[in-house]
Amino acid sequence: MLRFRVVAIPAAVAQAVRATGRSPQYGHPAHAEIATGSGPCRECLRAFVVGSERRVLFTYDPFEPTDPYPLPGPVFIHEASCERYPENDGLPEYLEGQRVTLNAFGRGRVLRAQERIEPGGVEPALERLLARPEVDYIHVRSTEAGCYGFRVERH
Ligand SMILES: [Zn+2]
């Protein structure tokens, strides 16, 4: 049985970006384009089809609502409506072959641990970090690009 859940950005945030063309949290203009990188989309957590799928770039604070201390950065979503990734389906496929950085936080946005993970090693690293009582949640980021991907929480 899975001991963690995968939390993509809220569907309401993605819908607001598509509806207004702006970051719902910051008001900065969003930018739409044909994907030049594989992403992923932070709502459905699928890789973009480079050269054909359209994506929207916007400023997002991934600490809302888990902590009151923001740390905004750029993220992409599909320009067209998509399905939010289910929280209880395990890790998304886009991680295959990816090097990611796991930032394990305690409440108050205190960084308790950081691990750079080679492809294939994400699940055991998550379980190991979540076994530590001082860790409340984990942010998964691309090691190369540095961008926020999704949050992982205990069940
Ligand atoms: Zn999507």
mmCIF file of C-alpha atoms and ligand atoms in Angstrom:
data_model
loop_
_atom_site.group_PDB
_atom_site.id
_atom_site.type_symbol
_atom_site.label_atom_id
_atom_site.label_comp_id
_atom_site.label_asym_id
_atom_site.label_seq_id
_atom_site.Cartn_x
_atom_site.Cartn_y
_atom_site.Cartn_z
ATOM 1 C CA MET A 1 0.000 0.000 0.000
ATOM 2 C CA LEU A 2 1.208 3.482 -0.860
ATOM 3 C CA ARG A 3 2.273 5.511 2.122
ATOM 4 C CA PHE A 4 2.203 8.845 0.366
ATOM 5 C CA ARG A 5 0.041 10.912 -1.931
ATOM 6 C CA VAL A 6 1.013 13.084 -4.865
ATOM 7 C CA VAL A 7 -0.442 16.601 -4.720
ATOM 8 C CA ALA A 8 -0.520 18.484 -8.023
ATOM 9 C CA ILE A 9 -1.409 22.187 -8.127
ATOM 10 C CA PRO A 10 -5.071 22.872 -7.345
ATOM 11 C CA ALA A 11 -7.404 22.638 -10.334
ATOM 12 C CA ALA A 12 -8.861 26.021 -9.324
ATOM 13 C CA VAL A 13 -5.438 27.657 -9.757
ATOM 14 C CA ALA A 14 -4.999 26.177 -13.241
ATOM 15 C CA GLN A 15 -8.528 27.191 -14.236
ATOM 16 C CA ALA A 16 -7.925 30.756 -13.025
ATOM 17 C CA VAL A 17 -4.706 31.011 -15.058
ATOM 18 C CA ARG A 18 -6.510 29.837 -18.213
ATOM 19 C CA ALA A 19 -9.482 32.127 -17.595
ATOM 20 C CA THR A 20 -7.564 35.323 -16.775
ATOM 21 C CA GLY A 21 -4.158 34.942 -18.452
ATOM 22 C CA ARG A 22 -2.563 35.882 -15.137
ATOM 23 C CA SER A 23 -1.032 34.280 -12.074
ATOM 24 C CA PRO A 24 -3.900 34.005 -9.569
ATOM 25 C CA GLN A 25 -1.520 34.499 -6.653
ATOM 26 C CA TYR A 26 0.568 37.373 -8.045
ATOM 27 C CA GLY A 27 -1.272 38.963 -10.961
ATOM 28 C CA HIS A 28 1.742 38.684 -13.252
ATOM 29 C CA PRO A 29 0.824 38.045 -16.884
ATOM 30 C CA ALA A 30 0.974 34.402 -17.915
ATOM 31 C CA HIS A 31 2.732 33.429 -21.147
ATOM 32 C CA ALA A 32 1.313 30.890 -23.613
ATOM 33 C CA GLU A 33 3.456 29.092 -26.210
ATOM 34 C CA ILE A 34 4.067 25.811 -27.987
ATOM 35 C CA ALA A 35 6.058 23.561 -25.658
ATOM 36 C CA THR A 36 9.812 23.678 -26.244
ATOM 37 C CA GLY A 37 10.485 21.371 -23.280
ATOM 38 C CA SER A 38 8.765 18.315 -21.867
ATOM 39 C CA GLY A 39 7.526 20.047 -18.747
ATOM 40 C CA PRO A 40 5.596 18.490 -17.056
ATOM 41 C CA CYS A 41 2.183 20.124 -16.768
ATOM 42 C CA ARG A 42 1.792 20.790 -13.028
ATOM 43 C CA GLU A 43 -1.909 19.974 -13.092
ATOM 44 C CA CYS A 44 -2.015 16.586 -14.874
ATOM 45 C CA LEU A 45 1.704 15.812 -14.288
ATOM 46 C CA ARG A 46 2.150 14.574 -17.872
ATOM 47 C CA ALA A 47 5.121 15.537 -20.004
ATOM 48 C CA PHE A 48 4.351 18.038 -22.778
ATOM 49 C CA VAL A 49 4.573 16.910 -26.388
ATOM 50 C CA VAL A 50 7.389 19.177 -27.552
ATOM 51 C CA GLY A 51 6.612 21.142 -30.701
ATOM 52 C CA SER A 52 2.853 20.536 -30.711
ATOM 53 C CA GLU A 53 1.182 20.904 -27.297
ATOM 54 C CA ARG A 54 0.580 24.416 -25.999
ATOM 55 C CA ARG A 55 1.505 25.362 -22.464
ATOM 56 C CA VAL A 56 1.103 28.382 -20.196
ATOM 57 C CA LEU A 57 3.880 29.698 -17.979
ATOM 58 C CA PHE A 58 2.904 31.503 -14.794
ATOM 59 C CA THR A 59 4.258 32.469 -11.365
ATOM 60 C CA TYR A 60 3.232 30.090 -8.610
ATOM 61 C CA ASP A 61 3.841 29.847 -4.866
ATOM 62 C CA PRO A 62 3.913 26.117 -4.053
ATOM 63 C CA PHE A 63 3.795 26.739 -0.300
ATOM 64 C CA GLU A 64 0.193 27.871 -0.383
ATOM 65 C CA PRO A 65 -1.691 26.521 1.549
ATOM 66 C CA THR A 66 0.791 24.381 3.515
ATOM 67 C CA ASP A 67 2.842 27.270 4.937
ATOM 68 C CA PRO A 68 2.440 31.055 5.187
ATOM 69 C CA TYR A 69 5.926 31.796 3.794
ATOM 70 C CA PRO A 70 5.895 32.081 0.004
ATOM 71 C CA LEU A 71 8.643 31.085 -2.410
ATOM 72 C CA PRO A 72 7.271 31.755 -5.895
ATOM 73 C CA GLY A 73 8.675 30.391 -9.114
ATOM 74 C CA PRO A 74 7.749 29.638 -12.715
ATOM 75 C CA VAL A 75 5.590 26.620 -13.602
ATOM 76 C CA PHE A 76 3.836 25.351 -16.725
ATOM 77 C CA ILE A 77 0.368 23.931 -17.279
ATOM 78 C CA HIS A 78 -1.460 22.813 -20.406
ATOM 79 C CA GLU A 79 -3.163 25.729 -22.125
ATOM 80 C CA ALA A 80 -6.192 23.535 -22.766
ATOM 81 C CA SER A 81 -8.116 22.136 -19.820
ATOM 82 C CA CYS A 82 -6.698 18.845 -18.458
ATOM 83 C CA GLU A 83 -7.371 16.385 -15.650
ATOM 84 C CA ARG A 84 -5.640 16.966 -12.320
ATOM 85 C CA TYR A 85 -3.318 14.089 -11.416
ATOM 86 C CA PRO A 86 -5.005 11.697 -8.935
ATOM 87 C CA GLU A 87 -3.435 11.914 -5.505
ATOM 88 C CA ASN A 88 -3.441 8.162 -4.859
ATOM 89 C CA ASP A 89 -1.985 6.833 -8.123
ATOM 90 C CA GLY A 90 1.645 6.755 -7.028
ATOM 91 C CA LEU A 91 4.372 8.635 -8.834
ATOM 92 C CA PRO A 92 3.723 10.186 -12.256
ATOM 93 C CA GLU A 93 5.333 8.590 -15.311
ATOM 94 C CA TYR A 94 7.162 11.757 -16.316
ATOM 95 C CA LEU A 95 9.697 11.046 -13.547
ATOM 96 C CA GLU A 96 11.118 8.093 -15.480
ATOM 97 C CA GLY A 97 14.628 9.015 -16.519
ATOM 98 C CA GLN A 98 14.492 12.315 -14.619
ATOM 99 C CA ARG A 99 16.908 13.515 -11.966
ATOM 100 C CA VAL A 100 14.952 15.238 -9.224
ATOM 101 C CA THR A 101 15.693 17.056 -6.000
ATOM 102 C CA LEU A 102 13.569 16.269 -2.952
ATOM 103 C CA ASN A 103 13.181 19.143 -0.509
ATOM 104 C CA ALA A 104 11.741 17.803 2.749
ATOM 105 C CA PHE A 105 10.088 20.502 4.863
ATOM 106 C CA GLY A 106 8.770 20.817 8.378
ATOM 107 C CA ARG A 107 5.961 23.245 9.212
ATOM 108 C CA GLY A 108 7.123 26.819 8.966
ATOM 109 C CA ARG A 109 8.885 26.054 5.650
ATOM 110 C CA VAL A 110 11.916 24.759 7.513
ATOM 111 C CA LEU A 111 14.071 22.680 5.194
ATOM 112 C CA ARG A 112 14.809 19.441 7.073
ATOM 113 C CA ALA A 113 16.558 17.524 4.323
ATOM 114 C CA GLN A 114 17.475 17.793 0.666
ATOM 115 C CA GLU A 115 18.393 14.879 -1.576
ATOM 116 C CA ARG A 116 19.324 14.768 -5.246
ATOM 117 C CA ILE A 117 17.927 11.562 -6.669
ATOM 118 C CA GLU A 118 19.033 9.642 -9.748
ATOM 119 C CA PRO A 119 16.353 8.155 -12.043
ATOM 120 C CA GLY A 120 14.471 5.277 -10.437
ATOM 121 C CA GLY A 121 15.310 6.181 -6.862
ATOM 122 C CA VAL A 122 12.460 8.546 -6.034
ATOM 123 C CA GLU A 123 10.004 6.238 -4.288
ATOM 124 C CA PRO A 124 12.383 4.731 -1.707
ATOM 125 C CA ALA A 125 13.821 8.187 -1.007
ATOM 126 C CA LEU A 126 10.332 9.599 -0.413
ATOM 127 C CA GLU A 127 9.448 6.793 1.954
ATOM 128 C CA ARG A 128 12.724 7.214 3.823
ATOM 129 C CA LEU A 129 12.219 10.986 4.193
ATOM 130 C CA LEU A 130 8.564 10.677 5.204
ATOM 131 C CA ALA A 131 9.567 8.225 7.932
ATOM 132 C CA ARG A 132 11.353 11.108 9.667
ATOM 133 C CA PRO A 133 8.927 12.698 12.175
ATOM 134 C CA GLU A 134 10.295 16.229 11.626
ATOM 135 C CA VAL A 135 9.340 16.092 7.932
ATOM 136 C CA ASP A 136 5.782 17.229 7.151
ATOM 137 C CA TYR A 137 5.822 17.348 3.345
ATOM 138 C CA ILE A 138 8.190 17.126 0.396
ATOM 139 C CA HIS A 139 8.552 19.253 -2.717
ATOM 140 C CA VAL A 140 9.778 17.437 -5.813
ATOM 141 C CA ARG A 141 11.807 19.648 -8.150
ATOM 142 C CA SER A 142 13.724 19.106 -11.354
ATOM 143 C CA THR A 143 17.423 18.929 -10.550
ATOM 144 C CA GLU A 144 18.403 20.421 -13.940
ATOM 145 C CA ALA A 145 15.808 23.208 -14.236
ATOM 146 C CA GLY A 146 15.176 23.696 -10.524
ATOM 147 C CA CYS A 147 11.453 24.195 -11.079
ATOM 148 C CA TYR A 148 8.784 22.963 -8.691
ATOM 149 C CA GLY A 149 6.964 19.820 -9.823
ATOM 150 C CA PHE A 150 4.559 18.640 -7.117
ATOM 151 C CA ARG A 151 4.171 18.059 -3.387
ATOM 152 C CA VAL A 152 4.194 14.721 -1.569
ATOM 153 C CA GLU A 153 2.427 14.177 1.721
ATOM 154 C CA ARG A 154 1.850 11.216 3.987
ATOM 155 C CA HIS A 155 -1.456 9.443 3.833
HETATM 156 ZN ZN ZN B 1 -2.041 19.116 -18.051
#
